[in-house]
Coordinates of C-alpha atoms and ligand atoms in Angstrom, one line a residue:
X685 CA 118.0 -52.7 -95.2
X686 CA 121.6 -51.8 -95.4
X687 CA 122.5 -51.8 -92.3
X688 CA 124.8 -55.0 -92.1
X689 CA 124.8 -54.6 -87.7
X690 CA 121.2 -55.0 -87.9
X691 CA 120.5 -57.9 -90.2
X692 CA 119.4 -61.4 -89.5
X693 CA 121.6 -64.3 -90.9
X694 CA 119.1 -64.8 -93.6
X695 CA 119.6 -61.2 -94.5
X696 CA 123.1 -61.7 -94.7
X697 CA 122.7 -64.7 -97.1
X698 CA 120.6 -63.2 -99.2
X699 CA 123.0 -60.1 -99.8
X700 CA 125.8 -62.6 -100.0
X701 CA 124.0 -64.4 -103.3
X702 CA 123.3 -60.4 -104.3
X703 CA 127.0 -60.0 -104.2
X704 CA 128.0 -63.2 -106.4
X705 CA 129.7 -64.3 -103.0
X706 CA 128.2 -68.0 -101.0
X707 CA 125.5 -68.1 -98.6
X708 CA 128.2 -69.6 -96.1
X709 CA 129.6 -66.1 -95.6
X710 CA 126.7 -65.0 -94.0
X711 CA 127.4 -67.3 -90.7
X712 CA 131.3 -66.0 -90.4
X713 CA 130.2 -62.1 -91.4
X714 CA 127.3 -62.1 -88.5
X715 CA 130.0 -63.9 -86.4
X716 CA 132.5 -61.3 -86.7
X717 CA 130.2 -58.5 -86.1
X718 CA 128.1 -60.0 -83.0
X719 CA 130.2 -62.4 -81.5
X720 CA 134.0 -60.7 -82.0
X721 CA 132.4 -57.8 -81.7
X722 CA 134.7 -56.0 -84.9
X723 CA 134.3 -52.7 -86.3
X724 CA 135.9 -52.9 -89.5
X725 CA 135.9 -55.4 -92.8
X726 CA 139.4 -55.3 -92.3
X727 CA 139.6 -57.3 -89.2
X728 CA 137.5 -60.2 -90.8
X729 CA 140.2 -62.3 -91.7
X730 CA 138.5 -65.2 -93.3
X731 CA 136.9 -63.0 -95.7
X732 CA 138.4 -62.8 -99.2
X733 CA 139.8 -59.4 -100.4
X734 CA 137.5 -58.9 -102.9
X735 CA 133.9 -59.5 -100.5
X736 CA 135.8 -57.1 -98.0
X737 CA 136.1 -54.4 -100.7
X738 CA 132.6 -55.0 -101.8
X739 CA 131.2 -55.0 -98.5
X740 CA 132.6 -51.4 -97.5
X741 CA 129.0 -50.1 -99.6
X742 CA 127.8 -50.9 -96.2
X743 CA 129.2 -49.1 -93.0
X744 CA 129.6 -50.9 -89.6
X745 CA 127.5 -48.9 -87.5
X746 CA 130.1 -48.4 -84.6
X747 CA 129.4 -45.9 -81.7
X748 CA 132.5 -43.8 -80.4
X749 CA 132.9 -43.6 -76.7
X750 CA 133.2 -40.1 -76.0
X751 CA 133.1 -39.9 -72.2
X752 CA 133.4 -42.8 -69.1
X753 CA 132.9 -41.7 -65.4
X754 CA 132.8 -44.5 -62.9
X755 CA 131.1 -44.2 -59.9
X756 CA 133.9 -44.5 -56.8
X757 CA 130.8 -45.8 -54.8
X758 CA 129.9 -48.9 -56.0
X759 CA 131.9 -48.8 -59.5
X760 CA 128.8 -48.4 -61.7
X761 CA 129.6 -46.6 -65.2
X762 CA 128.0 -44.1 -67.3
X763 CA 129.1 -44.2 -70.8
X764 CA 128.4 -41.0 -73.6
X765 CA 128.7 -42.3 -76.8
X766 CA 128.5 -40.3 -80.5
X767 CA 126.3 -41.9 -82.6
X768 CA 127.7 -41.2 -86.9
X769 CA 125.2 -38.4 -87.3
X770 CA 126.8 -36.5 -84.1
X771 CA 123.7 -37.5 -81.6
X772 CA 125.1 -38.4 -78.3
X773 CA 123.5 -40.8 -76.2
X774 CA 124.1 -42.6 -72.6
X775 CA 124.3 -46.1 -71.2
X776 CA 125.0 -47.3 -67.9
X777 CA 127.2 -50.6 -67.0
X778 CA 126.1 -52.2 -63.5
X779 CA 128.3 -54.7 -61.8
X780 CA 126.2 -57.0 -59.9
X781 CA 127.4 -60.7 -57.9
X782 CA 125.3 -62.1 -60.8
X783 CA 126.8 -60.4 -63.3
X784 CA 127.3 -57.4 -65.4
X785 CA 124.0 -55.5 -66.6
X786 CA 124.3 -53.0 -69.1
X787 CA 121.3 -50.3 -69.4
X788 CA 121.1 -48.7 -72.9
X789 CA 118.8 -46.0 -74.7
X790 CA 116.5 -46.6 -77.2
X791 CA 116.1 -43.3 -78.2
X792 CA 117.7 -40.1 -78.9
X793 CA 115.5 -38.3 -76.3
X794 CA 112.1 -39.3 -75.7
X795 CA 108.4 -37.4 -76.7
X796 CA 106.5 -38.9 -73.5
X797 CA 107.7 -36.5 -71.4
X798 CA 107.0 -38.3 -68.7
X799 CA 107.9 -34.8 -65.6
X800 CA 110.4 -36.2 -63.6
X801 CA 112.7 -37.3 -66.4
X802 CA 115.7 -35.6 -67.8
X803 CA 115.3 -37.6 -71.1
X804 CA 112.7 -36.1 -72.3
X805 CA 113.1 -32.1 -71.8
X806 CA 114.2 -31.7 -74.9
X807 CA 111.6 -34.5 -77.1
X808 CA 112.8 -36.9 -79.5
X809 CA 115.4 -36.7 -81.5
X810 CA 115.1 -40.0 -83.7
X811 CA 114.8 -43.6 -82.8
X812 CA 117.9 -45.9 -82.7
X813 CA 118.5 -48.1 -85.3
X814 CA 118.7 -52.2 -83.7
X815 CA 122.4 -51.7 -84.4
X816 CA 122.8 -48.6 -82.5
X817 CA 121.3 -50.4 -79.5
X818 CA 123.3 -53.4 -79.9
X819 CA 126.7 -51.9 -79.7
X820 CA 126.0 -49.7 -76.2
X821 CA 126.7 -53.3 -75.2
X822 CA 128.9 -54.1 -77.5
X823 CA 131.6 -51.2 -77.4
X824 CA 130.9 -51.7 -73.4
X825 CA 131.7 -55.7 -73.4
X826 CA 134.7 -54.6 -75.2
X827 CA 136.2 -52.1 -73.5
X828 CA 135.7 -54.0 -70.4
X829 CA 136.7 -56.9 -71.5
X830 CA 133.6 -58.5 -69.1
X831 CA 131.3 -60.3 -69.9
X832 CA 127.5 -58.5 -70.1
X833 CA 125.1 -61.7 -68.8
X834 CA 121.6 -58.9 -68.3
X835 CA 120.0 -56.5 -70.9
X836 CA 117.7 -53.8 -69.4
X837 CA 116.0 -51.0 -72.0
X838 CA 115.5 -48.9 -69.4
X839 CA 117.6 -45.9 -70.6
X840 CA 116.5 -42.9 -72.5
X841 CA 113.7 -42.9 -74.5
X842 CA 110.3 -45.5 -74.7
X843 CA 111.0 -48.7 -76.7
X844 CA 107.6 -49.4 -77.2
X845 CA 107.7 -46.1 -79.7
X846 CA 110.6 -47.6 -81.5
X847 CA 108.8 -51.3 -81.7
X848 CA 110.0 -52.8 -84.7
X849 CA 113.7 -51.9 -84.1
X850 CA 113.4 -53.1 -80.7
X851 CA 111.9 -56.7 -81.3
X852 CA 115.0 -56.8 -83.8
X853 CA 117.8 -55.5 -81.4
X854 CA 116.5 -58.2 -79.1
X855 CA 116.2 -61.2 -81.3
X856 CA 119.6 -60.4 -83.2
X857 CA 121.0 -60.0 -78.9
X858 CA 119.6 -63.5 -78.2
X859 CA 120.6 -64.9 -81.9
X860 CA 123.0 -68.1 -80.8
X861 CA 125.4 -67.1 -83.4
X862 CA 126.0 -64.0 -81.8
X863 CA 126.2 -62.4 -78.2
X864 CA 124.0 -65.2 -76.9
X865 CA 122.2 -63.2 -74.2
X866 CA 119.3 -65.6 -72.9
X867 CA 115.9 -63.6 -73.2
X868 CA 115.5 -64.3 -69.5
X869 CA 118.3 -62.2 -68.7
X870 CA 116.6 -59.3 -70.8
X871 CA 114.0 -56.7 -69.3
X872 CA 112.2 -53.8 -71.5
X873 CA 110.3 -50.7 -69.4
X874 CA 107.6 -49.2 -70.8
X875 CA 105.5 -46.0 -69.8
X876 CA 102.6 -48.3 -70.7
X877 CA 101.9 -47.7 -74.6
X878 CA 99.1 -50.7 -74.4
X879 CA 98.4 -51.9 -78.1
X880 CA 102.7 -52.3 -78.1
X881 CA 102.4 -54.5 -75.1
X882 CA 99.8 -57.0 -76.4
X883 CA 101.6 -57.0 -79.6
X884 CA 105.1 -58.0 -77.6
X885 CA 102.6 -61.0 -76.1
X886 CA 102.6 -62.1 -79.1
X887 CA 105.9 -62.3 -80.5
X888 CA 107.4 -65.2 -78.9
X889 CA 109.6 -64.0 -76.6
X890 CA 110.6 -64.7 -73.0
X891 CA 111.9 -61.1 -72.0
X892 CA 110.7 -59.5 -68.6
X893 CA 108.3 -57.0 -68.8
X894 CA 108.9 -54.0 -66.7
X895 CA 105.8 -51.5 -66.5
X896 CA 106.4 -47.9 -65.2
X897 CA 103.4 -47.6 -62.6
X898 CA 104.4 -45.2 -60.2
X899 CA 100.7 -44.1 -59.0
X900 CA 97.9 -46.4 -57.7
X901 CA 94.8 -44.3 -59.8
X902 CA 95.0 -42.3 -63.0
X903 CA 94.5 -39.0 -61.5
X904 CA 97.8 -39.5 -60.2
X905 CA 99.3 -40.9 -62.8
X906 CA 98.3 -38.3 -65.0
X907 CA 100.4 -35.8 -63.1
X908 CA 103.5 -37.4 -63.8
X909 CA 102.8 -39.1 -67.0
X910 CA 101.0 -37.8 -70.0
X911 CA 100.5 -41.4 -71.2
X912 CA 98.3 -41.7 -68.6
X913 CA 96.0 -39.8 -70.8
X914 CA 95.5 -42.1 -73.8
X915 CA 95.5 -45.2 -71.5
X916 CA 93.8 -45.8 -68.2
X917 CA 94.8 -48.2 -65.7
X918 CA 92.0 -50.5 -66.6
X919 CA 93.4 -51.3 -69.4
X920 CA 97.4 -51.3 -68.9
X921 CA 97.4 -53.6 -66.0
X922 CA 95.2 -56.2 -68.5
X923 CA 97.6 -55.9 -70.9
X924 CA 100.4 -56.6 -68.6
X925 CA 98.0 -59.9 -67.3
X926 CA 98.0 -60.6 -70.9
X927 CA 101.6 -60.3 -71.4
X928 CA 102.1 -62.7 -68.4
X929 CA 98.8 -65.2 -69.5
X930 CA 101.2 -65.6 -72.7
X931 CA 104.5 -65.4 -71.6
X932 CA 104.7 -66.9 -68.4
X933 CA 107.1 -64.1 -67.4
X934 CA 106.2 -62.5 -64.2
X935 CA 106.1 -58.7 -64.6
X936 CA 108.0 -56.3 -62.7
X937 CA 106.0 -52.7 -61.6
X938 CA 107.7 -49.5 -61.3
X939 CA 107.2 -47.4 -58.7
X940 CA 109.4 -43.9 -58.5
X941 CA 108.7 -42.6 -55.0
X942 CA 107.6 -38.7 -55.3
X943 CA 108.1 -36.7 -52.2
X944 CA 104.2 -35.7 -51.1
X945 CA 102.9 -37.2 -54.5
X946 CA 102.7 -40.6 -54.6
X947 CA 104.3 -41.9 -51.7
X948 CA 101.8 -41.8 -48.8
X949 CA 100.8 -44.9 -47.0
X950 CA 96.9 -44.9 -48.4
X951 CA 99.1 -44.9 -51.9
X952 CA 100.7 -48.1 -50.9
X953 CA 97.2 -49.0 -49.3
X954 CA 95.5 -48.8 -53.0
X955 CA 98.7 -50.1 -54.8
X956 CA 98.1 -53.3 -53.1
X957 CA 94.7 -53.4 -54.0
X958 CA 95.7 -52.7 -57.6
X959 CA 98.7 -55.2 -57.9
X960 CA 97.0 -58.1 -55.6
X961 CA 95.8 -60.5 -58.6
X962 CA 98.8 -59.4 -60.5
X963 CA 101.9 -62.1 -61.3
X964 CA 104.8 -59.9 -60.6
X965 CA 106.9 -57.4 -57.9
X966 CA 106.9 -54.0 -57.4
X967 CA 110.6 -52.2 -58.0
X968 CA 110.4 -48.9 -55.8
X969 CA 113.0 -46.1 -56.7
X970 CA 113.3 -43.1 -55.2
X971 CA 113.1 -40.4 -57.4
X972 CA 116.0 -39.5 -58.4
X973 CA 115.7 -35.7 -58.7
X974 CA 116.9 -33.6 -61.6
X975 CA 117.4 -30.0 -61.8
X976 CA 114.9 -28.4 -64.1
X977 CA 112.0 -30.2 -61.9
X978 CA 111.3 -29.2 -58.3
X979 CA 109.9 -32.9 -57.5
X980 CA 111.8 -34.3 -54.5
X981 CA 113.1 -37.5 -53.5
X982 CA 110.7 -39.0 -50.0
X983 CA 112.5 -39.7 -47.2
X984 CA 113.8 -42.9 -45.7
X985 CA 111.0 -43.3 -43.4
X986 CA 108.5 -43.0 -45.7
X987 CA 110.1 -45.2 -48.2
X988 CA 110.4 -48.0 -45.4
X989 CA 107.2 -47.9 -44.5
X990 CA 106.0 -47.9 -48.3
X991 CA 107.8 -50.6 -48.5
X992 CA 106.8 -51.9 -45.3
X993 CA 103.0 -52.3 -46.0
X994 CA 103.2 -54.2 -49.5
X995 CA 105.3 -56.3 -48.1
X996 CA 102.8 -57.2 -44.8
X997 CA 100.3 -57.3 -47.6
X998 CA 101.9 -60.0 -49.7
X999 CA 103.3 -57.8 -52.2
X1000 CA 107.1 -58.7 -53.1
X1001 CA 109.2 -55.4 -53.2
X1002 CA 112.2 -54.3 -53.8
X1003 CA 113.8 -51.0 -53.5
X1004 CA 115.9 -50.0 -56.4
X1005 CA 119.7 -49.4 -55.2
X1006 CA 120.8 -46.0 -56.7
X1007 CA 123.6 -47.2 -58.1
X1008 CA 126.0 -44.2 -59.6
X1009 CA 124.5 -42.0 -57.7
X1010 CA 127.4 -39.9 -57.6
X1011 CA 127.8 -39.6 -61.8
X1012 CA 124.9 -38.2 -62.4
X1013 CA 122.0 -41.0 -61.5
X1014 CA 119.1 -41.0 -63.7
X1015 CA 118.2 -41.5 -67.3
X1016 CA 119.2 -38.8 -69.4
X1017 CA 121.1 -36.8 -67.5
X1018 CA 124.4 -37.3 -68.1
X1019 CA 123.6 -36.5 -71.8
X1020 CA 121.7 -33.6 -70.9
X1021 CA 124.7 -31.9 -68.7
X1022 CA 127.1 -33.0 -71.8
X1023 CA 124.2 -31.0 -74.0
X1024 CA 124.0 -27.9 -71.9
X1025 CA 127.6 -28.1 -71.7
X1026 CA 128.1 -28.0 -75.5
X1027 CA 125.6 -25.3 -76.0
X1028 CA 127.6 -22.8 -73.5
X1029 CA 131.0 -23.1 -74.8
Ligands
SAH622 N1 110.4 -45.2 -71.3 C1 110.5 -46.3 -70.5 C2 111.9 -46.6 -70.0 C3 112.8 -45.5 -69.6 S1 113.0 -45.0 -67.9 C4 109.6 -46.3 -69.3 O1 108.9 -45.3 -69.1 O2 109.5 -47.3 -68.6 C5 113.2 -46.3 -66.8 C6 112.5 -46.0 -65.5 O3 113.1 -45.0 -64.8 C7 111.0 -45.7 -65.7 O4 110.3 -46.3 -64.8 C8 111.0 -44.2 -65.5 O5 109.8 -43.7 -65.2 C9 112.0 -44.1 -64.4 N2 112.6 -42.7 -64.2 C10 113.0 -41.8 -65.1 N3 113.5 -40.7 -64.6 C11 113.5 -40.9 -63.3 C12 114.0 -40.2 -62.1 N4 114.5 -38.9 -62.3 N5 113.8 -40.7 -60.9 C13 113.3 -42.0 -60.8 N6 112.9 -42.7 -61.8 C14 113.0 -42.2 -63.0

């Protein structure tokens, strides 16, 4: 690992003692980076000359904000940023009366090509390193100068394909000595990669779980998401059960409402069914339609009435707000019209 923005204080330590420097450094380094949020040696002003010098071997990973548009809705921004190999990728900062949430990537791109999602037209790129994830937030809390209190990974690309770097990014978020985010305030959304999920159950964590249902049966599911194809529905919702038997953490069930596909009132009739002995809510978005898919966003009565019958049938529901809406809403696509752009000039 060489990475300093993704090591653990322990890490730090131990390449302190490989520098000749004292393990004490370690605490005021990590501090700097995660909690001060620097991007250069330079700024770490307790540091001796010499460890500052020495320390330059290793690069602070530090994204570069190459585009901001702010939604003059509801204020919701979508940031590009350029990752040091020249990858772009998008996050998304939501001000809410609790709080601001930031929603990052994961990946560059995504290979689960789920159909209605921009992020995965063109399949994955790479995976993000934990430091890369970190400082979406980071660069974000900064140029804001607000406070981010909520974590969702619920941008581009499937954390659960990027596992390891993810249980970092969200133990070095958490670590005290740094940003402090409280687990709790810290939701990951999978397409439903089931050995991942029990493996998360085990790690000790109290992050909310966020499952990306959107169909009652697997023919359905299947239609929209090639995962569906390696894991059935009797066995993702007993991981989830699982993940709340050992967490405690209620889960939270995706639902992206497709216009003639899924959102039909004997699909809310068997999603009830499915969810009923389940510990958790059911987050309804409409589809938020993108341009090289003809799917198309159900109308508001059918989404009320969606709504409408899990809630008579003792299912809590929410409907997603469609925040930004006017910036280019869903995952991935305001990196993909920055891509497309590129390509044609
Ligand atoms: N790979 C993860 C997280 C990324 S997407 C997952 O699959 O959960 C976050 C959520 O937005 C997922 O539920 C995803 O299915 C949904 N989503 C993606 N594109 C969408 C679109 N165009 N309209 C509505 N929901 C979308």
């Amino acid at each position: 690992m060489t990475d300093i923005k993704s090591m653990t204080i322990d890490e730090l330590k131990k390449l302190m003692t490989t520098l000749g420097d004292k393990p004490f450094r370690a605490k005021q380094i990590y501090s700097w980076l995660h909690e001060h949020l620097v991007t250069s040696y330079d700024e770490m002003t307790n540091l001796s000359k010499s460890l500052r010098e020495k320390l330059k071997e290793y690069p602070v990973t530090a994204l570069k904000m190459v585009d901001v548009q702010t939604s003059r809705i509801d204020g919701t921004q979508k940031y590009l940023f350029r990752l040091s190999d020249g990858n772009v990728i998008e996050s998304v900062l939501m001000r809410y009366k609790h709080g601001n949430s930031v929603c990052i990537s994961s990946q560059v791109g995504c290979r689960m090509g789920c159909r209605f999602c921009a992020s995965t037209i063109g399949g994955l790129t790479r995976c993000l390193k934990p430091s890369e994830m970190l400082d979406q937030i980071y660069r974000i809390q900064r140029s804001t100068g607000e406070r981010v209190s909520n974590v969702v990974v619920m941008g581009s690309g499937e954390p659960m394909d990027n596992y390891d770097n993810l249980i970092r990014f969200i133990r070095l978020l958490s670590d005290e000595n740094g940003l402090n985010i409280s687990q709790r305030n810290i939701t990951v959304s999978t397409c439903g990669i089931v050995p991942k999920i029990l493996k998360l159950a085990e790690e000790g964590l109290s992050i909310t779980l966020a499952l990306s249902l959107h169909a009652p049966d697997d023919e359905t599911r299947k239609t929209l998401m090639p995962i569906a194809n390696s894991y059935s529905l009797s066995e993702v919702l007993p991981a989830c059960k699982e993940y709340y038997k050992k967490t405690g953490r209620r889960l939270t069930f995706e639902y992206s409402l497709v216009q003639g596909v899924n959102d039909n009132l004997d699909e809310a009739k068997r999603l009830t069914a499915l969810l009923k002995d389940m510990q958790g809510h059911v987050n309804l978005i409409p589809v938020n339609p993108i341009k090289e898919r003809d799917f198309k966003q159900s109308n508001r009565d059918a989404i009320d009435a969606f709504r409408g019958y899990l809630e008579k049938h003792g299912i809590n529901v929410t409907i997603r707000r469609e925040m930004g809406r006017d910036i280019g809403g869903a995952c991935g696509q305001l990196r993909k019209s920055y891509l497309s752009e590129e390509e044609s000039s």
